[in-house]
Rosetta silent file (secondary structure, phi, psi, omega in degrees, C-alpha in Angstrom):
SEQUENCE: MLAPIRAVTPLLLSAFFMVAGISLGNLLVPLRANAEGWSPATIGLIGTAYASAFTIGCIFAPRLIMRLGVIRTLVAMLGLLGVSLVLIAVFVHPWSWALFRAVTG
SCORE:     score description
SCORE:     0.000 S_00000001
   1 L     0.000  -33.207 -179.997   26.290   15.800  -14.720 S_00000001
   2 H   -83.405  -15.011 -177.736   25.258   12.167  -14.377 S_00000001
   3 H   -61.099  -44.775  177.996   25.977   12.014  -10.647 S_00000001
   4 H   -64.785  -35.107  179.366   22.677   13.642   -9.577 S_00000001
   5 H   -66.931  -43.039  178.357   20.745   11.372  -11.917 S_00000001
   6 H   -65.603  -30.460 -179.875   22.473    8.288  -10.504 S_00000001
   7 H   -72.374  -32.391 -174.999   21.752    9.472   -6.978 S_00000001
   8 H   -94.093  -20.794 -174.875   18.015    9.861   -7.570 S_00000001
   9 H   -57.378  -47.283  179.074   17.418    6.848   -9.840 S_00000001
  10 H   -61.287  -37.706  178.711   17.077    4.185   -7.085 S_00000001
  11 H   -64.599  -44.891  179.952   14.615    6.339   -5.189 S_00000001
  12 H   -67.155  -38.771  177.876   12.504    6.954   -8.280 S_00000001
  13 H   -64.937  -43.032  179.183   12.588    3.279   -9.289 S_00000001
  14 H   -66.782  -36.622  176.170   11.495    2.128   -5.848 S_00000001
  15 H   -65.451  -37.991  177.006    8.699    4.719   -5.844 S_00000001
  16 H   -61.631  -46.433 -179.541    7.639    3.444   -9.285 S_00000001
  17 H   -66.828  -34.348  176.866    7.471   -0.156   -8.061 S_00000001
  18 H   -65.160  -45.289  179.773    5.558    0.913   -4.962 S_00000001
  19 H   -66.503  -37.904  177.510    2.978    2.767   -7.045 S_00000001
  20 H   -64.234  -40.746  177.987    2.736   -0.170   -9.468 S_00000001
  21 H   -65.652  -42.105  177.918    2.110   -2.571   -6.565 S_00000001
  22 H   -64.722  -40.406 -179.887   -0.538   -0.345   -5.057 S_00000001
  23 H   -64.767  -41.713  176.953   -2.209    0.044   -8.448 S_00000001
  24 H   -64.648  -39.589  176.599   -2.325   -3.701   -8.992 S_00000001
  25 H   -63.560  -41.652  178.438   -3.752   -4.139   -5.511 S_00000001
  26 H   -63.744  -28.199  179.720   -6.384   -1.483   -6.165 S_00000001
  27 H   -85.269  -44.482 -170.657   -7.378   -3.332   -9.314 S_00000001
  28 H   -84.915  -29.956 -178.176   -7.227   -6.947   -8.206 S_00000001
  29 H   -62.474  -48.667  177.748   -8.608   -6.797   -4.648 S_00000001
  30 H   -64.867  -34.295  178.097  -12.146   -5.721   -5.658 S_00000001
  31 H   -65.659  -42.826  178.319  -12.159   -8.232   -8.518 S_00000001
  32 H   -67.423  -39.230  178.407  -11.159  -11.059   -6.175 S_00000001
  33 H   -63.387  -38.156  176.499  -13.697   -9.928   -3.565 S_00000001
  34 H   -66.503  -39.285  178.010  -16.397  -10.011   -6.236 S_00000001
  35 H   -66.139  -28.770  176.764  -15.263  -13.492   -7.273 S_00000001
  36 L   -75.562  -11.429  178.106  -15.597  -14.564   -3.620 S_00000001
  37 L    87.802   18.795  179.761  -19.240  -13.468   -3.758 S_00000001
  38 L   -76.349  152.239 -177.622  -19.010  -10.628   -1.252 S_00000001
  39 L   -70.694  157.322  176.256  -21.629   -7.892   -1.382 S_00000001
  40 H   -59.212  -32.058  177.516  -20.877   -4.511   -2.939 S_00000001
  41 H   -65.155  -38.927  178.512  -21.167   -2.920    0.525 S_00000001
  42 H   -67.052  -42.048  177.909  -18.432   -5.225    1.831 S_00000001
  43 H   -64.561  -37.951  176.227  -16.211   -4.413   -1.134 S_00000001
  44 H   -65.180  -35.799  176.690  -16.887   -0.736   -0.502 S_00000001
  45 H   -63.391  -40.617  178.088  -15.873   -1.153    3.140 S_00000001
  46 H   -63.977  -42.830  177.482  -12.542   -2.611    2.027 S_00000001
  47 H   -66.259  -36.021  178.487  -12.024    0.338   -0.340 S_00000001
  48 H   -67.136  -37.010  177.571  -12.998    2.796    2.383 S_00000001
  49 H   -61.808  -41.140  178.317  -10.441    1.285    4.749 S_00000001
  50 H   -65.245  -48.050 -176.513   -7.738    1.869    2.148 S_00000001
  51 H   -65.318  -38.443  178.719   -8.826    5.447    1.400 S_00000001
  52 H   -65.558  -44.902  179.270   -9.116    6.374    5.075 S_00000001
  53 H   -67.494  -33.380  176.789   -5.678    4.993    5.888 S_00000001
  54 H   -63.110  -42.259  178.861   -4.233    6.725    2.821 S_00000001
  55 H   -64.366  -44.154  177.748   -5.576   10.052    4.086 S_00000001
  56 H   -64.366  -38.231  177.870   -4.168    9.461    7.557 S_00000001
  57 H   -63.901  -35.347  177.359   -0.853    8.424    5.996 S_00000001
  58 H   -65.147  -27.946  178.983   -0.688   11.694    4.059 S_00000001
  59 H   -78.704  -42.152 -173.233   -0.917   13.550    7.347 S_00000001
  60 H   -93.350  -17.840 -177.750    1.670   11.502    9.258 S_00000001
  61 H   -62.590  -41.289  178.525    4.144   10.562    6.484 S_00000001
  62 H   -59.881  -37.357  177.244    5.917   13.961    6.387 S_00000001
  63 H   -65.587  -39.578  178.389    6.635   13.692   10.109 S_00000001
  64 H   -65.466  -40.635  179.125    7.960   10.177    9.607 S_00000001
  65 H   -65.751  -41.703  179.311   10.156   11.321    6.724 S_00000001
  66 H   -66.075  -32.310 -177.569   11.556   14.205    8.768 S_00000001
  67 H   -82.062  -43.831 -174.242   12.285   11.870   11.671 S_00000001
  68 H  -101.963  -27.204 -174.539   13.656    8.803    9.842 S_00000001
  69 L   104.528  161.494 -174.837   14.625   10.064    6.413 S_00000001
  70 H   -66.553  -47.032 -173.496   13.265    9.353    2.960 S_00000001
  71 H   -65.767  -47.813 -179.051   15.025    6.052    2.336 S_00000001
  72 H   -64.054  -39.173  178.211   14.159    4.407    5.664 S_00000001
  73 H   -65.686  -43.068  179.929   10.552    5.544    5.445 S_00000001
  74 H   -64.041  -42.325  178.941   10.257    4.286    1.876 S_00000001
  75 H   -63.892  -42.412  179.080   11.766    0.915    2.782 S_00000001
  76 H   -63.543  -42.756 -179.545    9.409    0.539    5.741 S_00000001
  77 H   -69.244  -37.197  176.279    6.376    1.409    3.632 S_00000001
  78 H   -65.211  -37.906  176.829    7.438   -0.927    0.839 S_00000001
  79 H   -63.520  -45.173  177.414    7.842   -3.708    3.379 S_00000001
  80 H   -63.261  -38.148  178.292    4.374   -3.095    4.789 S_00000001
  81 H   -62.506  -48.581 -178.627    2.952   -2.988    1.271 S_00000001
  82 H   -62.938  -44.573 -179.188    4.516   -6.298    0.303 S_00000001
  83 H   -65.129  -42.752 -177.407    3.486   -8.070    3.494 S_00000001
  84 H   -67.856  -36.895  177.772   -0.083   -6.796    3.367 S_00000001
  85 H   -68.638  -35.058  176.653   -0.570   -7.832   -0.270 S_00000001
  86 H   -69.620  -40.251 -179.673    0.753  -11.322    0.489 S_00000001
  87 H   -67.525  -28.204  174.816   -1.494  -11.617    3.555 S_00000001
  88 H   -62.979  -37.123  178.663   -4.524  -10.692    1.442 S_00000001
  89 H   -71.866  -25.662 -176.884   -3.793  -13.768   -0.649 S_00000001
  90 H   -84.881  -47.690 -176.697   -3.473  -15.936    2.471 S_00000001
  91 L  -102.093  116.701 -178.944   -6.492  -14.810    4.527 S_00000001
  92 L  -106.798   81.429  176.871   -9.776  -14.658    2.620 S_00000001
  93 L  -148.093  138.305 -175.431  -12.070  -12.781    5.001 S_00000001
  94 H   -58.300  -40.725 -177.515  -13.578   -9.299    4.531 S_00000001
  95 H   -69.471  -38.295  177.883  -12.423   -7.917    7.902 S_00000001
  96 H   -68.596  -37.535  177.229   -8.868   -9.110    7.444 S_00000001
  97 H   -63.872  -39.843  178.516   -8.831   -7.678    3.936 S_00000001
  98 H   -63.098  -40.146  177.654  -10.040   -4.318    5.270 S_00000001
  99 H   -64.930  -45.720 -179.084   -7.234   -4.372    7.850 S_00000001
 100 H   -67.167  -35.809  176.256   -4.596   -5.298    5.274 S_00000001
 101 H   -68.892  -33.027  175.791   -5.853   -2.650    2.843 S_00000001
 102 H   -65.907  -39.615  176.224   -5.665   -0.095    5.651 S_00000001
 103 H   -64.255  -37.886  177.475   -2.030   -1.091    6.199 S_00000001
 104 H   -64.194  -37.971  179.822   -1.457   -0.690    2.468 S_00000001
 105 L   -66.672    0.000    0.000   -2.968    2.791    2.596 S_00000001
């Protein structure tokens, strides 16, 4: 009875951490952009890049999962998420942030 739970637990935990990382990014990126003194239109552009890429990802992710499998796709997306959030901290420019947020999406 516990075998199915043990089989699914790592997948659910990694999905939880991915969603937590995205949520923190969604909260902190606009706050940091505001602290940098960027205009609301620029901050909106960064948010639009994320939302657009998220929509495109929803279309292409099922194909990726069918081709690579759930675990490999999840690991690749978690890697991209981690790298893009670190690069946002390194490069403080609106266009680079929009690109990194699109990768996060």
